[in-house]
XYZ file of C-alpha atoms in Angstrom:
361
model
C 29.014 8.662 -13.969
C 29.841 5.616 -11.846
C 29.157 1.955 -12.436
C 30.415 -1.548 -11.875
C 31.549 -3.182 -15.115
C 29.834 -6.572 -15.223
C 26.924 -8.462 -16.651
C 24.139 -9.666 -14.371
C 21.225 -11.989 -15.039
C 17.670 -10.824 -14.547
C 14.483 -12.624 -13.580
C 11.223 -10.795 -14.117
C 7.456 -11.306 -13.853
C 5.611 -10.014 -16.910
C 1.956 -9.523 -17.801
C 1.045 -12.499 -19.990
C -2.653 -11.689 -20.466
C -5.414 -9.449 -19.147
C -7.869 -10.581 -16.486
C -10.381 -7.783 -17.174
C -13.622 -8.686 -15.359
C -12.421 -12.162 -14.382
C -10.518 -13.216 -11.276
C -6.730 -13.083 -11.528
C -5.054 -16.444 -12.218
C -1.546 -17.745 -12.820
C -2.256 -17.541 -16.556
C -2.039 -13.731 -16.314
C 1.630 -13.937 -15.297
C 4.805 -15.291 -16.881
C 8.193 -15.621 -15.186
C 11.163 -14.982 -17.487
C 14.831 -15.787 -16.810
C 17.222 -13.604 -18.821
C 20.907 -14.631 -18.435
C 23.502 -11.822 -18.593
C 20.835 -9.373 -19.768
C 21.868 -6.320 -17.729
C 25.207 -4.616 -18.375
C 25.936 -2.387 -15.403
C 28.597 -0.582 -17.423
C 25.977 0.506 -19.961
C 24.257 3.002 -17.671
C 23.588 6.253 -19.504
C 23.571 9.862 -18.216
C 20.364 10.392 -16.250
C 19.829 6.647 -15.745
C 19.958 4.387 -12.716
C 20.242 0.618 -12.570
C 18.614 -0.803 -9.466
C 19.089 -4.063 -7.602
C 15.677 -4.680 -6.119
C 15.629 -5.938 -2.530
C 11.988 -5.879 -1.413
C 8.811 -5.566 -3.446
C 5.405 -4.540 -2.125
C 2.364 -6.415 -3.439
C -0.596 -4.020 -3.462
C -4.246 -4.320 -4.509
C -4.081 -1.322 -6.876
C -1.806 -3.320 -9.213
C -4.909 -5.399 -10.014
C -6.063 -2.521 -12.243
C -3.036 -3.035 -14.511
C -4.605 -6.349 -15.539
C -7.550 -4.516 -17.115
C -6.994 -3.799 -20.792
C -9.461 -0.905 -20.798
C -11.268 1.307 -18.313
C -8.398 1.738 -15.879
C -6.887 5.070 -14.856
C -3.433 3.516 -14.503
C -0.864 4.666 -17.097
C -0.850 2.756 -20.389
C 2.831 1.955 -19.837
C 1.861 -0.001 -16.706
C -0.642 -2.172 -18.607
C 1.448 -3.434 -21.510
C 1.550 -7.163 -22.223
C 4.933 -8.900 -22.047
C 6.309 -6.171 -19.802
C 7.092 -6.406 -16.057
C 4.511 -5.475 -13.482
C 5.425 -2.428 -11.408
C 5.135 -1.877 -7.669
C 6.752 -0.021 -4.814
C 10.103 -1.486 -3.858
C 13.232 -0.984 -1.801
C 16.247 -0.951 -4.116
C 19.981 -0.366 -4.015
C 21.520 1.735 -6.786
C 24.210 -0.437 -8.411
C 24.998 1.776 -11.407
C 24.376 5.503 -11.661
C 24.405 8.112 -14.375
C 23.008 10.812 -12.095
C 25.064 12.829 -9.579
C 22.179 13.114 -7.139
C 21.948 9.330 -6.716
C 25.355 7.695 -6.140
C 26.007 3.953 -6.225
C 25.115 2.307 -2.912
C 22.184 4.619 -2.136
C 19.066 2.912 -0.801
C 15.798 4.201 -2.224
C 12.130 3.368 -2.518
C 10.697 3.693 -6.005
C 8.053 2.231 -8.279
C 10.191 -0.543 -9.667
C 9.702 -3.673 -11.709
C 8.663 -7.124 -10.563
C 12.220 -8.224 -11.331
C 15.701 -8.518 -9.870
C 17.141 -5.505 -11.719
C 15.408 -2.433 -13.129
C 16.723 0.390 -15.320
C 15.053 3.794 -14.779
C 15.519 7.288 -16.177
C 15.566 10.213 -13.755
C 14.131 13.525 -14.998
C 16.349 16.584 -14.715
C 13.522 18.357 -12.897
C 13.569 17.025 -9.295
C 9.798 17.590 -9.165
C 9.308 15.302 -12.177
C 6.970 12.349 -12.290
C 9.366 9.664 -11.060
C 8.875 9.079 -7.341
C 12.226 8.398 -5.641
C 12.607 8.503 -1.880
C 16.181 8.381 -0.620
C 16.087 6.387 2.589
C 17.725 7.705 5.770
C 21.060 6.177 6.732
C 19.481 4.466 9.742
C 17.272 2.417 7.378
C 20.157 -0.071 7.226
C 20.063 -0.543 11.004
C 17.730 -3.434 11.818
C 19.143 -4.011 15.308
C 16.300 -2.249 17.184
C 13.300 -3.857 15.523
C 12.635 -1.691 12.472
C 13.414 -3.663 9.307
C 14.397 -2.568 5.821
C 11.201 -4.163 4.494
C 9.248 -1.686 6.630
C 10.106 1.026 4.086
C 7.561 -0.477 1.686
C 5.036 -0.915 4.477
C 4.703 0.708 7.886
C 7.505 3.243 7.250
C 6.614 3.619 3.580
C 3.454 4.201 1.562
C 1.203 2.408 4.063
C 2.536 4.409 6.996
C 2.280 7.634 5.011
C -1.311 6.802 4.060
C -2.301 6.148 7.673
C -0.450 9.171 9.070
C -1.644 11.631 6.426
C -5.127 10.103 6.288
C -5.784 10.800 9.951
C -4.503 14.345 9.455
C -6.836 14.818 6.490
C -9.780 13.602 8.573
C -8.851 16.083 11.326
C -9.561 13.520 14.050
C -10.223 14.669 17.591
C -9.833 12.746 20.881
C -12.979 11.166 22.270
C -14.591 10.683 18.861
C -15.367 7.346 17.212
C -13.457 6.115 14.169
C -14.272 3.053 12.082
C -11.619 1.537 9.816
C -12.469 -1.268 7.396
C -9.894 -3.909 6.468
C -8.376 -3.096 9.842
C -5.883 -5.955 9.808
C -4.577 -5.011 6.372
C -1.443 -3.141 5.380
C -2.889 0.336 6.026
C -5.714 -0.447 8.422
C -3.535 -1.876 11.175
C -1.486 1.348 11.271
C -4.579 3.576 11.191
C -6.120 1.803 14.165
C -3.026 2.031 16.340
C -2.232 5.656 15.466
C -5.855 6.621 16.115
C -5.715 4.971 19.542
C -2.554 6.957 20.296
C -4.556 10.090 19.460
C -7.322 9.266 21.923
C -10.070 7.963 19.658
C -12.486 5.104 20.191
C -11.557 2.770 17.327
C -13.648 0.023 15.716
C -12.177 -2.254 13.061
C -13.511 -4.922 10.735
C -11.747 -7.968 9.324
C -12.614 -11.161 7.475
C -11.847 -13.904 10.000
C -12.315 -14.539 13.711
C -8.535 -14.835 14.188
C -7.963 -11.431 12.608
C -10.741 -9.901 14.719
C -9.265 -11.330 17.921
C -5.830 -9.944 17.037
C -7.244 -6.467 16.406
C -8.339 -6.289 20.040
C -5.687 -8.377 21.814
C -2.594 -7.311 19.841
C -3.403 -3.965 18.222
C -5.580 -2.863 21.186
C -8.505 -1.528 19.213
C -11.584 -0.906 21.314
C -13.811 -3.230 19.297
C -13.799 -5.325 16.140
C -16.117 -7.574 14.154
C -16.033 -10.183 11.408
C -17.867 -8.708 8.423
C -18.337 -12.198 6.960
C -20.409 -13.417 9.908
C -22.122 -10.184 10.997
C -23.409 -7.409 8.785
C -21.587 -4.108 9.039
C -24.872 -2.389 9.853
C -25.665 -4.686 12.794
C -22.084 -4.562 14.088
C -21.787 -0.779 14.015
C -25.180 -0.265 15.630
C -24.054 -2.656 18.365
C -20.523 -1.317 18.836
C -21.173 2.382 18.185
C -24.708 3.140 19.409
C -23.963 6.883 19.271
C -22.847 6.666 15.655
C -19.592 7.025 13.702
C -17.688 10.311 13.517
C -14.923 9.263 11.130
C -14.626 6.454 8.613
C -11.373 5.548 6.887
C -12.603 3.524 3.919
C -10.382 0.855 2.410
C -13.084 -1.330 0.843
C -15.914 0.781 -0.616
C -19.097 -0.953 -1.750
C -21.762 -2.015 0.716
C -19.610 -1.054 3.730
C -19.324 2.541 2.544
C -23.051 2.589 1.819
C -23.788 1.348 5.343
C -21.541 3.958 6.962
C -23.313 6.714 5.025
C -26.538 5.577 6.693
C -25.047 5.512 10.202
C -22.523 8.351 10.241
C -23.089 11.300 12.554
C -23.830 14.861 11.543
C -20.687 16.559 10.156
C -19.041 13.138 9.953
C -15.977 12.704 7.772
C -15.083 9.897 5.393
C -11.714 9.340 3.749
C -11.822 7.149 0.642
C -8.455 5.394 0.339
C -9.260 2.109 -1.394
C -12.045 0.080 -2.997
C -10.827 -3.485 -2.619
C -14.382 -4.829 -2.619
C -14.685 -3.548 -6.204
C -11.431 -5.110 -7.445
C -10.487 -8.478 -8.951
C -13.213 -8.441 -11.594
C -16.111 -7.536 -9.312
C -18.938 -5.321 -10.517
C -19.278 -1.842 -9.056
C -21.701 -1.528 -6.146
C -24.461 1.085 -6.646
C -24.480 3.367 -3.582
C -27.985 3.962 -2.257
C -27.421 6.216 0.754
C -25.871 9.278 -0.888
C -28.794 11.379 0.414
C -27.201 11.394 3.881
C -24.225 13.416 2.617
C -26.450 16.479 2.240
C -28.819 15.719 5.109
C -26.006 15.453 7.672
C -23.371 17.699 6.154
C -20.995 14.796 5.667
C -17.538 15.494 4.196
C -15.997 12.878 1.895
C -12.359 13.165 0.870
C -10.409 11.225 -1.732
C -6.872 10.195 -0.878
C -3.850 9.792 -3.161
C -0.629 9.219 -1.272
C 1.626 11.268 -3.559
C -0.304 14.398 -2.593
C 1.275 14.042 0.870
C 4.943 13.374 0.124
C 5.911 16.315 2.324
C 5.542 13.968 5.288
C 8.439 11.944 3.886
C 10.493 15.050 3.210
C 10.109 16.478 6.706
C 10.593 12.995 8.262
C 7.187 13.123 9.982
C 6.365 9.521 9.083
C 9.751 8.157 10.168
C 9.918 10.291 13.321
C 6.386 9.294 14.384
C 6.223 5.610 13.527
C 9.779 4.229 13.721
C 10.096 4.890 17.501
C 6.774 3.091 18.039
C 8.064 0.065 16.111
C 11.401 0.042 17.929
C 9.788 0.371 21.367
C 7.221 -2.328 20.651
C 4.325 0.116 21.134
C 3.157 -0.536 17.576
C 2.600 -4.047 16.241
C 2.872 -4.506 12.492
C 2.202 -7.710 10.615
C 4.096 -8.460 7.443
C 3.879 -11.584 5.312
C 7.301 -11.762 3.637
C 7.955 -14.379 0.957
C 11.259 -15.274 -0.704
C 11.948 -15.017 -4.428
C 10.603 -12.896 -7.257
C 9.373 -16.106 -8.928
C 6.775 -16.477 -6.170
C 5.165 -13.062 -6.815
C 2.257 -14.347 -8.976
C 1.112 -16.885 -6.389
C 1.272 -14.400 -3.523
C -0.315 -11.581 -5.523
C -3.329 -13.813 -6.214
C -3.551 -14.830 -2.555
C -3.246 -11.187 -1.477
C -6.118 -9.893 -3.631
C -8.224 -12.787 -2.329
C -7.614 -11.717 1.281
C -5.614 -14.729 2.403
C -2.894 -12.793 4.247
C -2.983 -10.641 7.369
C -1.022 -7.440 7.092
C 1.341 -6.396 4.359
C 2.390 -8.813 1.613
C 6.041 -8.389 0.560
C 8.407 -10.293 -1.718
C 12.036 -10.454 -0.611
C 14.124 -10.480 -3.785
C 17.678 -10.187 -2.391
C 19.707 -9.514 0.734
C 21.281 -6.109 1.191
């Protein structure tokens, strides 16, 4: 067991109240400052103490603000406890031989400066730790450490594995909703690399323009000023072959009406149904049977093999370093700012990935 014998102060963001069916507000969060609250020398066998460097803000965390009816673990929905999200962390005290001090990892960590976690003896246990490659520290060629909670992390894995699950073929038409978001912008660019005709939607004219001029999608539209049905009939007169769904609701219902025979849909997210909004009743389910449509659900941890065999890193990092892939991140300083930026993120105010920088490496 190795550790550094010292006390460190922690700052954390805890769940102050539930939002349930209401919109998230600052009242649902509380920032706590805890002087000298972490003793690095107190690490126990099987434990790690983490210094969190970057924290991903993701829409799915909204479900942890529902007291009931959520499929998130109860431990993630407790009042007066830190929120959890994917983060890049440095191990600063270790009671586990597989994870020495100084190792960089991604892990579901707390909305806080320091987090204590227990590592199961079984390496296939429930805790999700990814040891980052040594070159993750090298930011000299354009890939940044923050990318490991975005384009080289869960978002990149989702895009990479999602296109594999859809079994996309060159020359076909793919529609991706929320195309300027954390996952959508990667999906669109990878699909273009694979020879597809790609249509994206976004919620502002600036985002739409960037999808075509910067990400080089074939076409894009503003779903707030043009209905998805009208836009897709205009931009894809021969129909949609693949739909990577990040929003659900009326957009999914519209695609079911317009999708081609044997079309494929991958359901990744339902952001239109989050932040207290009522579920949308799908009306076009009949087309699934009539056209032999395949619909797949996606959970990223079913595809962790693409981390283990370096497929995500080997595919996407060279594109970032060469400038062939553009990736937008909105990075904000300080764990204390997480509530404000989480609220803005679920309300669609940011383009790309929303990340909190907690500390320098």
